[in-house]
């Protein structure tokens, strides 16, 4: 990390500059973050599923002057390099390429300690998340955003204790980043899977004797449904943390039975809160006692737990007033770990963070008499597929560009495996004929694969209110079944 930090400094990377990374999970993602952090630079992890136009927007918006790129993305980056207006250096991670610097050459420099004056509130990372207007938003996270969580919740490294943490959640996702930092502070060996694949995951756990894992609900379901599940020795696992998307009750109940001796932790949060703000602990996953106690515990198993020690949370109405126990409203949170704002977007920042510092999550829920929070839906129309946020407006913009489509709306429909899947509700232009496959294929070629609609409904018109706004609620009622 020192070698890389010195190399970046020699290239002219200074405090506050943005350094971007485009690659699946790998050791260089970790090294590049800490090298940038030592310089006081801002690390920008890019979604490796993004298409060219999406990458151009994120890189140019962040004004990154340095871009690390993995082998599988070299051709993509080469094709858009002329549009990357702020990038001065492109660094290839795995092999040499014309017009690019080579990672291994950079880390051959002397490893002199790099010291920069950095404040706890200085931005250390810019994480892009799907925006409700169709464009990703850059969430500014400070050193405190990660340090406070780690210091409060992770036991420091113990030379007498050997722990291994398998990480499959992408390191461009705040949940993956938080898991990585916690593992490093705790002195745990990191076992990184480049991208999740059930058979490989089980092999890694068995061979590497992993003790801890961070999962999203889709991963757990795919594991338990795999033909090799039960044939592999997963007995080394002690803790499974899950989150990033709602967990169906039947899946977590099956998982508790399928992984005997494993402590489960539900971690709820979002990018704007630097990931985890509530947890449902291992004790809440044990369903024992009288029938009444079992009933109460089973209900709590569907909650997102209680706020962490450094986080304040409450339920508010549309005017911002706190609601009593049991009443549904918006979940808001505040604390030293929440984002400082959206990158160069004061208007969106002020809409999300109020004058008292409360972050409006956009999630609807309620709190029970014992302080457990429950989700009941989202104030916004964001679709969450397998832990990935999908902005309906972004998909709609692509659909509207189809020559046969008059207008379109996108909603999320429940899906047992992925949590939700995007569905397009489409009005064709007069006289036009199209198939669902044609529409889906059109989207496939123009956006990240996880964002494309999985089904299409053709209608004569979209429902609107008197102001002309499309009524997504009505669409969900009519076409929101699996």
Tab-separated table of C-alpha atoms in Angstrom:
chain	number	residue	atom	x	y	z
A	1	UNK	CA	0.000	0.000	0.000
A	2	UNK	CA	2.843	2.388	0.759
A	3	UNK	CA	4.515	1.499	-2.563
A	4	UNK	CA	1.303	2.206	-4.428
A	5	UNK	CA	0.657	5.406	-2.469
A	6	UNK	CA	4.136	6.667	-3.332
A	7	UNK	CA	3.600	5.780	-6.980
A	8	UNK	CA	0.250	7.617	-7.080
A	9	UNK	CA	1.844	10.618	-5.393
A	10	UNK	CA	4.571	10.665	-8.057
A	11	UNK	CA	1.839	10.696	-10.716
A	12	UNK	CA	0.368	13.791	-9.095
A	13	UNK	CA	-2.465	12.294	-7.062
A	14	UNK	CA	-2.997	14.634	-4.095
A	15	UNK	CA	-5.299	14.941	-1.113
A	16	UNK	CA	-8.902	15.227	-2.261
A	17	UNK	CA	-8.264	13.817	-5.751
A	18	UNK	CA	-10.507	10.983	-6.912
A	19	UNK	CA	-9.118	7.538	-7.733
A	20	UNK	CA	-11.514	5.078	-9.409
A	21	UNK	CA	-11.472	1.266	-9.558
A	22	UNK	CA	-13.222	-0.979	-12.104
A	23	UNK	CA	-12.728	-4.633	-11.251
A	24	UNK	CA	-14.390	-7.592	-9.570
A	25	UNK	CA	-13.312	-8.473	-6.017
A	26	UNK	CA	-9.532	-8.785	-5.816
A	27	UNK	CA	-6.622	-7.883	-3.547
A	28	UNK	CA	-5.872	-4.784	-5.633
A	29	UNK	CA	-9.254	-3.305	-4.671
A	30	UNK	CA	-8.180	-3.385	-1.031
A	31	UNK	CA	-4.646	-2.140	-1.735
A	32	UNK	CA	-5.832	0.718	-3.950
A	33	UNK	CA	-8.338	1.933	-1.349
A	34	UNK	CA	-5.791	2.100	1.469
A	35	UNK	CA	-3.130	3.616	-0.801
A	36	UNK	CA	-5.587	6.366	-1.761
A	37	UNK	CA	-6.606	6.807	1.885
A	38	UNK	CA	-2.970	7.273	2.943
A	39	UNK	CA	-2.755	10.176	0.510
A	40	UNK	CA	-6.067	11.638	1.630
A	41	UNK	CA	-7.416	10.925	-1.853
A	42	UNK	CA	-11.009	9.817	-2.412
A	43	UNK	CA	-11.577	6.248	-3.613
A	44	UNK	CA	-14.361	5.683	-6.176
A	45	UNK	CA	-15.348	1.985	-6.524
A	46	UNK	CA	-17.259	1.535	-9.788
A	47	UNK	CA	-20.028	-0.985	-10.392
A	48	UNK	CA	-18.371	-3.556	-12.657
A	49	UNK	CA	-21.770	-4.413	-14.147
A	50	UNK	CA	-22.176	-0.896	-15.530
A	51	UNK	CA	-22.260	-0.210	-19.263
A	52	UNK	CA	-20.067	2.309	-21.084
A	53	UNK	CA	-22.391	5.308	-20.790
A	54	UNK	CA	-22.936	4.654	-17.085
A	55	UNK	CA	-19.181	4.450	-16.463
A	56	UNK	CA	-18.528	7.647	-18.405
A	57	UNK	CA	-21.090	9.461	-16.267
A	58	UNK	CA	-19.673	8.204	-12.945
A	59	UNK	CA	-16.020	8.830	-13.840
A	60	UNK	CA	-16.686	12.280	-15.279
A	61	UNK	CA	-19.060	13.234	-12.467
A	62	UNK	CA	-16.464	12.336	-9.844
A	63	UNK	CA	-13.723	13.967	-11.925
A	64	UNK	CA	-11.435	11.023	-11.223
A	65	UNK	CA	-7.904	11.601	-12.478
A	66	UNK	CA	-6.790	7.973	-12.086
A	67	UNK	CA	-8.605	4.793	-13.113
A	68	UNK	CA	-7.582	1.243	-12.178
A	69	UNK	CA	-8.987	-1.365	-14.554
A	70	UNK	CA	-9.135	-5.172	-14.464
A	71	UNK	CA	-8.318	-7.324	-17.491
A	72	UNK	CA	-11.907	-8.143	-18.420
A	73	UNK	CA	-12.751	-4.412	-18.634
A	74	UNK	CA	-9.694	-3.209	-20.586
A	75	UNK	CA	-11.476	-3.263	-23.956
A	76	UNK	CA	-14.517	-1.477	-22.517
A	77	UNK	CA	-12.384	1.260	-20.963
A	78	UNK	CA	-10.348	1.616	-24.162
A	79	UNK	CA	-13.572	2.149	-26.112
A	80	UNK	CA	-14.711	5.017	-23.845
A	81	UNK	CA	-11.329	6.487	-22.863
A	82	UNK	CA	-11.700	9.510	-25.156
A	83	UNK	CA	-14.894	10.446	-23.309
A	84	UNK	CA	-13.264	10.292	-19.852
A	85	UNK	CA	-12.455	13.983	-19.651
A	86	UNK	CA	-10.772	14.076	-16.237
A	87	UNK	CA	-8.703	10.856	-16.347
A	88	UNK	CA	-4.966	11.374	-16.737
A	89	UNK	CA	-3.799	7.852	-15.958
A	90	UNK	CA	-5.336	4.436	-16.624
A	91	UNK	CA	-3.663	1.637	-14.679
A	92	UNK	CA	-4.046	-1.955	-15.849
A	93	UNK	CA	-4.101	-4.406	-12.939
A	94	UNK	CA	-3.296	-7.801	-14.443
A	95	UNK	CA	-1.185	-7.339	-17.569
A	96	UNK	CA	0.540	-4.670	-19.643
A	97	UNK	CA	-1.395	-2.737	-22.296
A	98	UNK	CA	-0.404	0.055	-24.645
A	99	UNK	CA	-1.384	3.467	-23.358
A	100	UNK	CA	-1.822	2.221	-19.782
A	101	UNK	CA	0.405	2.062	-16.753
A	102	UNK	CA	0.959	-1.361	-15.185
A	103	UNK	CA	0.051	-2.028	-11.556
A	104	UNK	CA	2.990	-4.352	-10.829
A	105	UNK	CA	5.453	-1.733	-12.060
A	106	UNK	CA	3.949	0.843	-9.696
A	107	UNK	CA	4.182	-1.320	-6.562
A	108	UNK	CA	7.854	-2.075	-7.236
A	109	UNK	CA	8.695	1.376	-5.866
A	110	UNK	CA	10.144	1.796	-2.326
A	111	UNK	CA	7.597	1.283	0.450
A	112	UNK	CA	8.389	4.394	2.472
A	113	UNK	CA	5.672	5.274	4.969
A	114	UNK	CA	3.221	7.839	3.601
A	115	UNK	CA	1.865	10.359	6.081
A	116	UNK	CA	-0.864	12.873	5.247
A	117	UNK	CA	-2.807	15.149	7.575
A	118	UNK	CA	-6.335	13.743	7.386
A	119	UNK	CA	-9.411	14.639	9.446
A	120	UNK	CA	-12.012	12.151	10.659
A	121	UNK	CA	-14.685	14.021	8.694
A	122	UNK	CA	-12.701	14.153	5.447
A	123	UNK	CA	-14.310	12.208	2.607
A	124	UNK	CA	-12.526	8.909	2.025
A	125	UNK	CA	-14.900	7.269	-0.446
A	126	UNK	CA	-17.391	8.254	-3.109
A	127	UNK	CA	-19.873	5.410	-3.643
A	128	UNK	CA	-22.329	5.700	-6.507
A	129	UNK	CA	-25.859	4.472	-5.919
A	130	UNK	CA	-28.870	4.364	-8.232
A	131	UNK	CA	-30.696	7.679	-8.378
A	132	UNK	CA	-34.437	8.222	-8.517
A	133	UNK	CA	-33.917	10.528	-11.504
A	134	UNK	CA	-32.171	7.796	-13.448
A	135	UNK	CA	-28.630	9.055	-12.847
A	136	UNK	CA	-26.395	7.516	-10.153
A	137	UNK	CA	-25.728	9.666	-7.095
A	138	UNK	CA	-22.266	9.959	-5.546
A	139	UNK	CA	-22.543	9.355	-1.792
A	140	UNK	CA	-19.754	11.023	0.176
A	141	UNK	CA	-18.560	8.857	3.079
A	142	UNK	CA	-15.994	10.044	5.601
A	143	UNK	CA	-13.313	8.142	7.483
A	144	UNK	CA	-15.684	8.254	10.453
A	145	UNK	CA	-18.344	6.516	8.357
A	146	UNK	CA	-16.343	3.306	8.579
A	147	UNK	CA	-14.023	3.814	11.557
A	148	UNK	CA	-16.754	4.320	14.165
A	149	UNK	CA	-18.605	1.162	13.114
A	150	UNK	CA	-15.424	-0.905	13.149
A	151	UNK	CA	-14.133	0.451	16.461
A	152	UNK	CA	-17.505	-0.034	18.154
A	153	UNK	CA	-18.380	-3.477	16.810
A	154	UNK	CA	-15.217	-5.409	15.927
A	155	UNK	CA	-12.780	-6.972	18.383
A	156	UNK	CA	-9.230	-5.762	17.607
A	157	UNK	CA	-6.785	-8.200	16.028
A	158	UNK	CA	-5.738	-10.957	18.440
A	159	UNK	CA	-2.481	-12.816	17.653
A	160	UNK	CA	-3.859	-15.882	19.443
A	161	UNK	CA	-7.033	-16.012	17.344
A	162	UNK	CA	-7.248	-17.192	13.732
A	163	UNK	CA	-10.399	-16.144	11.869
A	164	UNK	CA	-11.208	-16.271	8.181
A	165	UNK	CA	-13.816	-14.107	6.494
A	166	UNK	CA	-15.214	-15.027	3.054
A	167	UNK	CA	-16.347	-11.974	1.106
A	168	UNK	CA	-18.485	-12.354	-1.996
A	169	UNK	CA	-20.529	-9.145	-1.808
A	170	UNK	CA	-19.019	-6.800	-4.443
A	171	UNK	CA	-16.428	-4.349	-3.141
A	172	UNK	CA	-18.174	-1.501	-4.974
A	173	UNK	CA	-21.142	-2.093	-2.616
A	174	UNK	CA	-21.010	-0.438	0.793
A	175	UNK	CA	-21.849	-3.761	2.489
A	176	UNK	CA	-18.816	-5.394	0.907
A	177	UNK	CA	-16.618	-2.445	1.816
A	178	UNK	CA	-17.749	-2.514	5.433
A	179	UNK	CA	-17.189	-6.286	5.668
A	180	UNK	CA	-13.709	-5.889	4.225
A	181	UNK	CA	-12.716	-3.146	6.670
A	182	UNK	CA	-14.109	-5.042	9.654
A	183	UNK	CA	-12.123	-8.123	8.660
A	184	UNK	CA	-8.884	-6.163	8.323
A	185	UNK	CA	-9.301	-4.365	11.654
A	186	UNK	CA	-10.125	-7.684	13.310
A	187	UNK	CA	-6.991	-9.312	11.905
A	188	UNK	CA	-9.010	-11.860	9.929
A	189	UNK	CA	-7.789	-13.571	6.784
A	190	UNK	CA	-9.804	-12.359	3.791
A	191	UNK	CA	-11.031	-15.078	1.446
A	192	UNK	CA	-12.313	-13.159	-1.575
A	193	UNK	CA	-14.461	-14.679	-4.278
A	194	UNK	CA	-14.284	-12.550	-7.411
A	195	UNK	CA	-18.013	-12.999	-8.054
A	196	UNK	CA	-20.485	-15.202	-6.224
A	197	UNK	CA	-20.994	-18.722	-7.580
A	198	UNK	CA	-22.577	-21.273	-5.196
A	199	UNK	CA	-20.367	-24.298	-5.922
A	200	UNK	CA	-17.159	-22.255	-5.735
A	201	UNK	CA	-18.340	-20.552	-2.541
A	202	UNK	CA	-18.866	-23.912	-0.848
A	203	UNK	CA	-15.478	-25.150	-2.047
A	204	UNK	CA	-13.775	-22.040	-0.678
A	205	UNK	CA	-15.479	-22.357	2.717
A	206	UNK	CA	-14.512	-26.026	2.930
A	207	UNK	CA	-10.893	-25.663	1.775
A	208	UNK	CA	-10.094	-22.340	3.456
A	209	UNK	CA	-12.083	-23.117	6.632
A	210	UNK	CA	-13.918	-19.794	6.543
A	211	UNK	CA	-15.526	-18.776	9.835
A	212	UNK	CA	-17.513	-15.709	8.785
A	213	UNK	CA	-19.545	-14.804	5.714
A	214	UNK	CA	-21.457	-11.782	4.434
A	215	UNK	CA	-24.408	-12.745	2.213
A	216	UNK	CA	-27.419	-11.269	0.499
A	217	UNK	CA	-30.713	-13.225	0.625
A	218	UNK	CA	-30.375	-14.366	-2.999
A	219	UNK	CA	-27.017	-15.987	-2.231
A	220	UNK	CA	-28.422	-17.930	0.718
A	221	UNK	CA	-31.333	-19.186	-1.358
A	222	UNK	CA	-29.062	-20.266	-4.227
A	223	UNK	CA	-26.763	-22.087	-1.801
A	224	UNK	CA	-29.541	-24.046	-0.127
A	225	UNK	CA	-31.044	-24.943	-3.497
A	226	UNK	CA	-27.762	-26.157	-5.007
A	227	UNK	CA	-27.395	-29.933	-5.546
A	228	UNK	CA	-24.010	-29.882	-3.765
A	229	UNK	CA	-25.438	-28.318	-0.618
A	230	UNK	CA	-25.175	-30.918	2.134
A	231	UNK	CA	-22.260	-32.648	0.406
A	232	UNK	CA	-19.686	-29.999	1.388
A	233	UNK	CA	-18.163	-29.539	4.824
A	234	UNK	CA	-19.292	-26.066	5.901
A	235	UNK	CA	-18.860	-26.762	9.606
A	236	UNK	CA	-16.130	-24.109	9.981
A	237	UNK	CA	-18.757	-21.355	9.599
A	238	UNK	CA	-19.601	-19.580	12.848
A	239	UNK	CA	-21.235	-16.305	11.774
A	240	UNK	CA	-23.341	-15.408	8.713
A	241	UNK	CA	-24.314	-11.766	8.323
A	242	UNK	CA	-27.020	-11.041	5.771
A	243	UNK	CA	-28.500	-7.854	4.415
A	244	UNK	CA	-28.566	-5.454	1.418
A	245	UNK	CA	-32.126	-6.602	0.555
A	246	UNK	CA	-35.245	-7.789	2.414
A	247	UNK	CA	-34.927	-11.387	3.652
A	248	UNK	CA	-38.050	-13.551	3.102
A	249	UNK	CA	-39.068	-15.154	6.391
A	250	UNK	CA	-39.193	-18.679	4.988
A	251	UNK	CA	-35.633	-18.420	3.634
A	252	UNK	CA	-34.066	-17.296	6.922
A	253	UNK	CA	-36.023	-19.982	8.797
A	254	UNK	CA	-34.643	-22.602	6.408
A	255	UNK	CA	-31.134	-21.155	6.710
A	256	UNK	CA	-31.152	-21.317	10.514
A	257	UNK	CA	-32.025	-25.015	10.264
A	258	UNK	CA	-29.593	-25.678	7.403
A	259	UNK	CA	-26.576	-24.135	9.186
A	260	UNK	CA	-26.632	-25.617	12.713
A	261	UNK	CA	-24.290	-23.875	15.132
A	262	UNK	CA	-24.084	-20.721	12.995
A	263	UNK	CA	-24.981	-17.328	14.469
A	264	UNK	CA	-27.059	-15.241	12.061
A	265	UNK	CA	-27.038	-11.439	12.048
A	266	UNK	CA	-29.371	-9.281	9.961
A	267	UNK	CA	-27.598	-6.014	9.087
A	268	UNK	CA	-29.837	-3.292	7.660
A	269	UNK	CA	-28.679	-0.031	6.126
A	270	UNK	CA	-28.029	1.785	2.881
A	271	UNK	CA	-25.188	3.571	1.140
A	272	UNK	CA	-26.272	6.929	2.584
A	273	UNK	CA	-25.884	5.563	6.123
A	274	UNK	CA	-22.523	3.867	5.426
A	275	UNK	CA	-24.313	0.526	5.517
A	276	UNK	CA	-25.438	-0.970	8.836
A	277	UNK	CA	-27.671	1.089	11.123
A	278	UNK	CA	-29.752	-1.698	12.693
A	279	UNK	CA	-28.974	-5.301	13.546
A	280	UNK	CA	-31.052	-8.319	14.443
A	281	UNK	CA	-28.690	-10.378	16.575
A	282	UNK	CA	-28.088	-14.139	16.873
A	283	UNK	CA	-30.326	-14.389	19.949
A	284	UNK	CA	-33.269	-13.140	17.876
A	285	UNK	CA	-32.816	-16.004	15.416
A	286	UNK	CA	-33.391	-18.685	18.058
A	287	UNK	CA	-37.085	-19.594	18.125
A	288	UNK	CA	-37.682	-21.377	21.446
A	289	UNK	CA	-39.942	-21.117	24.517
A	290	UNK	CA	-43.685	-21.262	24.968
A	291	UNK	CA	-46.006	-21.008	21.995
A	292	UNK	CA	-46.584	-17.333	22.769
A	293	UNK	CA	-42.815	-16.685	23.009
A	294	UNK	CA	-42.243	-18.538	19.741
A	295	UNK	CA	-44.931	-16.479	18.044
A	296	UNK	CA	-43.384	-13.222	19.267
A	297	UNK	CA	-39.848	-14.280	18.293
A	298	UNK	CA	-41.021	-15.439	14.887
A	299	UNK	CA	-42.528	-12.034	14.233
A	300	UNK	CA	-39.296	-10.328	15.309
A	301	UNK	CA	-37.406	-12.529	12.877
A	302	UNK	CA	-39.097	-10.545	10.102
A	303	UNK	CA	-37.841	-7.243	11.568
A	304	UNK	CA	-34.590	-5.385	10.822
A	305	UNK	CA	-33.714	-5.319	14.524
A	306	UNK	CA	-32.675	-2.423	16.727
A	307	UNK	CA	-30.500	0.642	16.003
A	308	UNK	CA	-26.777	0.354	16.635
A	309	UNK	CA	-25.259	2.203	19.574
A	310	UNK	CA	-24.070	5.224	17.574
A	311	UNK	CA	-27.289	5.583	15.538
A	312	UNK	CA	-30.564	7.373	16.356
A	313	UNK	CA	-33.669	6.223	14.504
A	314	UNK	CA	-37.350	7.113	14.503
A	315	UNK	CA	-40.506	6.898	12.416
A	316	UNK	CA	-41.881	10.196	11.098
A	317	UNK	CA	-44.900	11.385	9.159
A	318	UNK	CA	-44.818	13.560	6.036
A	319	UNK	CA	-44.264	16.682	8.142
A	320	UNK	CA	-41.309	15.194	10.027
A	321	UNK	CA	-43.124	14.642	13.313
A	322	UNK	CA	-42.291	11.445	15.194
A	323	UNK	CA	-44.998	8.799	15.156
A	324	UNK	CA	-45.947	6.563	18.100
A	325	UNK	CA	-45.296	2.825	18.403
A	326	UNK	CA	-46.999	0.758	15.691
A	327	UNK	CA	-47.774	3.590	13.275
A	328	UNK	CA	-46.307	3.403	9.774
A	329	UNK	CA	-44.171	6.257	8.501
A	330	UNK	CA	-40.752	6.943	7.005
A	331	UNK	CA	-37.633	5.639	8.741
A	332	UNK	CA	-35.091	8.392	9.435
A	333	UNK	CA	-31.650	8.022	10.993
A	334	UNK	CA	-28.767	10.167	12.126
A	335	UNK	CA	-25.348	9.726	13.674
A	336	UNK	CA	-21.657	10.359	13.025
A	337	UNK	CA	-21.459	7.655	10.343
A	338	UNK	CA	-24.088	8.908	7.901
A	339	UNK	CA	-23.050	10.484	4.625
A	340	UNK	CA	-22.011	14.119	4.463
A	341	UNK	CA	-24.073	14.540	1.301
A	342	UNK	CA	-24.276	13.802	-2.411
A	343	UNK	CA	-21.278	14.747	-4.505
A	344	UNK	CA	-21.780	18.231	-6.015
A	345	UNK	CA	-25.558	18.044	-5.602
A	346	UNK	CA	-26.721	20.325	-2.831
A	347	UNK	CA	-30.359	20.118	-3.902
A	348	UNK	CA	-30.563	16.329	-3.514
A	349	UNK	CA	-28.541	16.523	-0.296
A	350	UNK	CA	-31.015	18.948	1.275
A	351	UNK	CA	-33.924	16.711	0.236
A	352	UNK	CA	-32.331	13.701	1.915
A	353	UNK	CA	-30.708	15.233	5.032
A	354	UNK	CA	-32.892	17.670	6.971
A	355	UNK	CA	-31.680	20.642	9.016
A	356	UNK	CA	-31.416	18.520	12.168
A	357	UNK	CA	-29.163	15.979	10.479
A	358	UNK	CA	-31.754	13.231	9.970
A	359	UNK	CA	-31.235	11.133	6.840
A	360	UNK	CA	-34.563	10.316	5.186
A	361	UNK	CA	-34.090	6.722	4.077
A	362	UNK	CA	-37.135	6.504	1.803
A	363	UNK	CA	-38.068	3.263	3.590
A	364	UNK	CA	-41.470	2.975	5.227
A	365	UNK	CA	-41.847	1.080	8.482
A	366	UNK	CA	-42.847	1.081	12.118
A	367	UNK	CA	-41.292	0.363	15.510
A	368	UNK	CA	-42.764	-1.981	18.114
A	369	UNK	CA	-42.989	-1.519	21.879
A	370	UNK	CA	-39.583	-3.177	22.389
A	371	UNK	CA	-37.731	-0.966	19.921
A	372	UNK	CA	-37.585	-3.390	16.968
A	373	UNK	CA	-37.998	-1.761	13.558
A	374	UNK	CA	-40.052	-3.351	10.777
A	375	UNK	CA	-40.058	-2.535	7.064
A	376	UNK	CA	-43.370	-2.323	5.233
A	377	UNK	CA	-42.272	-0.878	1.890
A	378	UNK	CA	-40.445	2.039	0.315
A	379	UNK	CA	-41.522	5.615	-0.047
A	380	UNK	CA	-39.697	5.747	-3.340
A	381	UNK	CA	-40.149	3.268	-6.158
A	382	UNK	CA	-36.621	1.864	-6.070
A	383	UNK	CA	-36.417	-1.793	-7.065
A	384	UNK	CA	-33.981	-4.027	-5.167
A	385	UNK	CA	-32.933	-7.142	-7.077
A	386	UNK	CA	-30.510	-9.428	-5.240
A	387	UNK	CA	-29.188	-6.518	-3.176
A	388	UNK	CA	-28.694	-4.256	-6.216
A	389	UNK	CA	-30.652	-1.010	-6.477
A	390	UNK	CA	-32.444	-0.401	-9.773
A	391	UNK	CA	-33.834	3.027	-10.588
A	392	UNK	CA	-37.126	2.624	-12.518
A	393	UNK	CA	-36.526	5.991	-14.190
A	394	UNK	CA	-33.211	4.787	-15.620
A	395	UNK	CA	-34.839	1.732	-17.204
A	396	UNK	CA	-37.780	3.848	-18.397
A	397	UNK	CA	-35.401	6.218	-20.192
A	398	UNK	CA	-34.037	3.311	-22.233
A	399	UNK	CA	-37.527	1.977	-22.963
A	400	UNK	CA	-38.688	5.418	-24.104
A	401	UNK	CA	-35.881	5.441	-26.680
A	402	UNK	CA	-37.297	2.318	-28.389
A	403	UNK	CA	-38.751	3.349	-31.753
A	404	UNK	CA	-41.965	1.365	-31.202
A	405	UNK	CA	-42.699	2.539	-27.642
A	406	UNK	CA	-44.921	5.536	-26.916
A	407	UNK	CA	-44.301	5.501	-23.167
A	408	UNK	CA	-43.363	3.049	-20.419
A	409	UNK	CA	-43.272	2.608	-16.663
A	410	UNK	CA	-41.228	0.125	-14.640
A	411	UNK	CA	-42.306	-1.506	-11.382
A	412	UNK	CA	-40.823	-4.152	-9.120
A	413	UNK	CA	-42.597	-7.480	-8.732
A	414	UNK	CA	-41.898	-9.983	-5.937
A	415	UNK	CA	-39.525	-12.817	-6.818
A	416	UNK	CA	-38.705	-15.729	-4.530
A	417	UNK	CA	-35.068	-15.978	-5.625
A	418	UNK	CA	-34.071	-12.365	-6.301
A	419	UNK	CA	-36.397	-10.484	-3.959
A	420	UNK	CA	-37.735	-8.328	-6.775
A	421	UNK	CA	-37.588	-8.283	-10.575
A	422	UNK	CA	-38.216	-5.267	-12.837
A	423	UNK	CA	-41.332	-5.416	-15.011
A	424	UNK	CA	-42.003	-2.997	-17.870
A	425	UNK	CA	-45.541	-1.730	-18.479
A	426	UNK	CA	-45.512	-0.498	-22.062
A	427	UNK	CA	-47.743	1.547	-24.360
A	428	UNK	CA	-46.845	1.030	-28.029
A	429	UNK	CA	-47.103	3.711	-30.680
A	430	UNK	CA	-50.251	3.479	-32.870
A	431	UNK	CA	-49.984	0.669	-35.391
A	432	UNK	CA	-46.842	-0.875	-33.881
A	433	UNK	CA	-46.460	-4.514	-32.843
A	434	UNK	CA	-43.716	-5.793	-30.522
A	435	UNK	CA	-42.948	-8.843	-28.417
A	436	UNK	CA	-41.742	-9.036	-24.829
A	437	UNK	CA	-38.524	-10.698	-26.005
A	438	UNK	CA	-37.845	-7.827	-28.424
A	439	UNK	CA	-38.249	-5.210	-25.688
A	440	UNK	CA	-36.110	-7.135	-23.161
A	441	UNK	CA	-33.343	-7.679	-25.719
A	442	UNK	CA	-33.345	-3.967	-26.574
A	443	UNK	CA	-32.745	-3.167	-22.903
A	444	UNK	CA	-30.134	-5.908	-22.505
A	445	UNK	CA	-27.883	-4.214	-25.062
A	446	UNK	CA	-28.146	-0.802	-23.422
A	447	UNK	CA	-27.800	-1.265	-19.662
A	448	UNK	CA	-26.352	-3.449	-16.946
A	449	UNK	CA	-27.809	-6.942	-17.187
A	450	UNK	CA	-29.366	-6.889	-13.697
A	451	UNK	CA	-31.368	-3.744	-14.552
A	452	UNK	CA	-33.192	-5.021	-17.647
A	453	UNK	CA	-36.889	-5.938	-17.320
A	454	UNK	CA	-37.594	-9.650	-16.874
A	455	UNK	CA	-41.173	-9.323	-18.114
A	456	UNK	CA	-43.276	-6.913	-20.180
A	457	UNK	CA	-46.967	-6.021	-19.997
A	458	UNK	CA	-48.577	-4.221	-22.943
A	459	UNK	CA	-51.383	-1.751	-22.118
A	460	UNK	CA	-53.403	0.865	-23.977
A	461	UNK	CA	-52.575	3.686	-21.546
A	462	UNK	CA	-50.838	4.367	-18.222
A	463	UNK	CA	-52.878	5.569	-15.209
A	464	UNK	CA	-52.196	9.169	-14.216
A	465	UNK	CA	-53.253	11.650	-11.544
A	466	UNK	CA	-54.759	15.075	-12.444
A	467	UNK	CA	-51.235	16.544	-12.601
A	468	UNK	CA	-50.211	13.968	-15.218
A	469	UNK	CA	-47.945	11.900	-12.953
A	470	UNK	CA	-47.993	8.161	-13.616
A	471	UNK	CA	-49.597	6.297	-10.710
A	472	UNK	CA	-47.092	3.558	-9.895
A	473	UNK	CA	-49.287	2.443	-7.009
A	474	UNK	CA	-52.091	1.587	-9.428
A	475	UNK	CA	-49.675	-0.227	-11.723
A	476	UNK	CA	-48.381	-2.324	-8.831
A	477	UNK	CA	-51.932	-3.201	-7.834
A	478	UNK	CA	-52.805	-4.254	-11.385
A	479	UNK	CA	-49.569	-5.806	-12.614
A	480	UNK	CA	-47.434	-6.338	-9.518
A	481	UNK	CA	-48.043	-10.051	-8.993
A	482	UNK	CA	-45.179	-12.524	-9.622
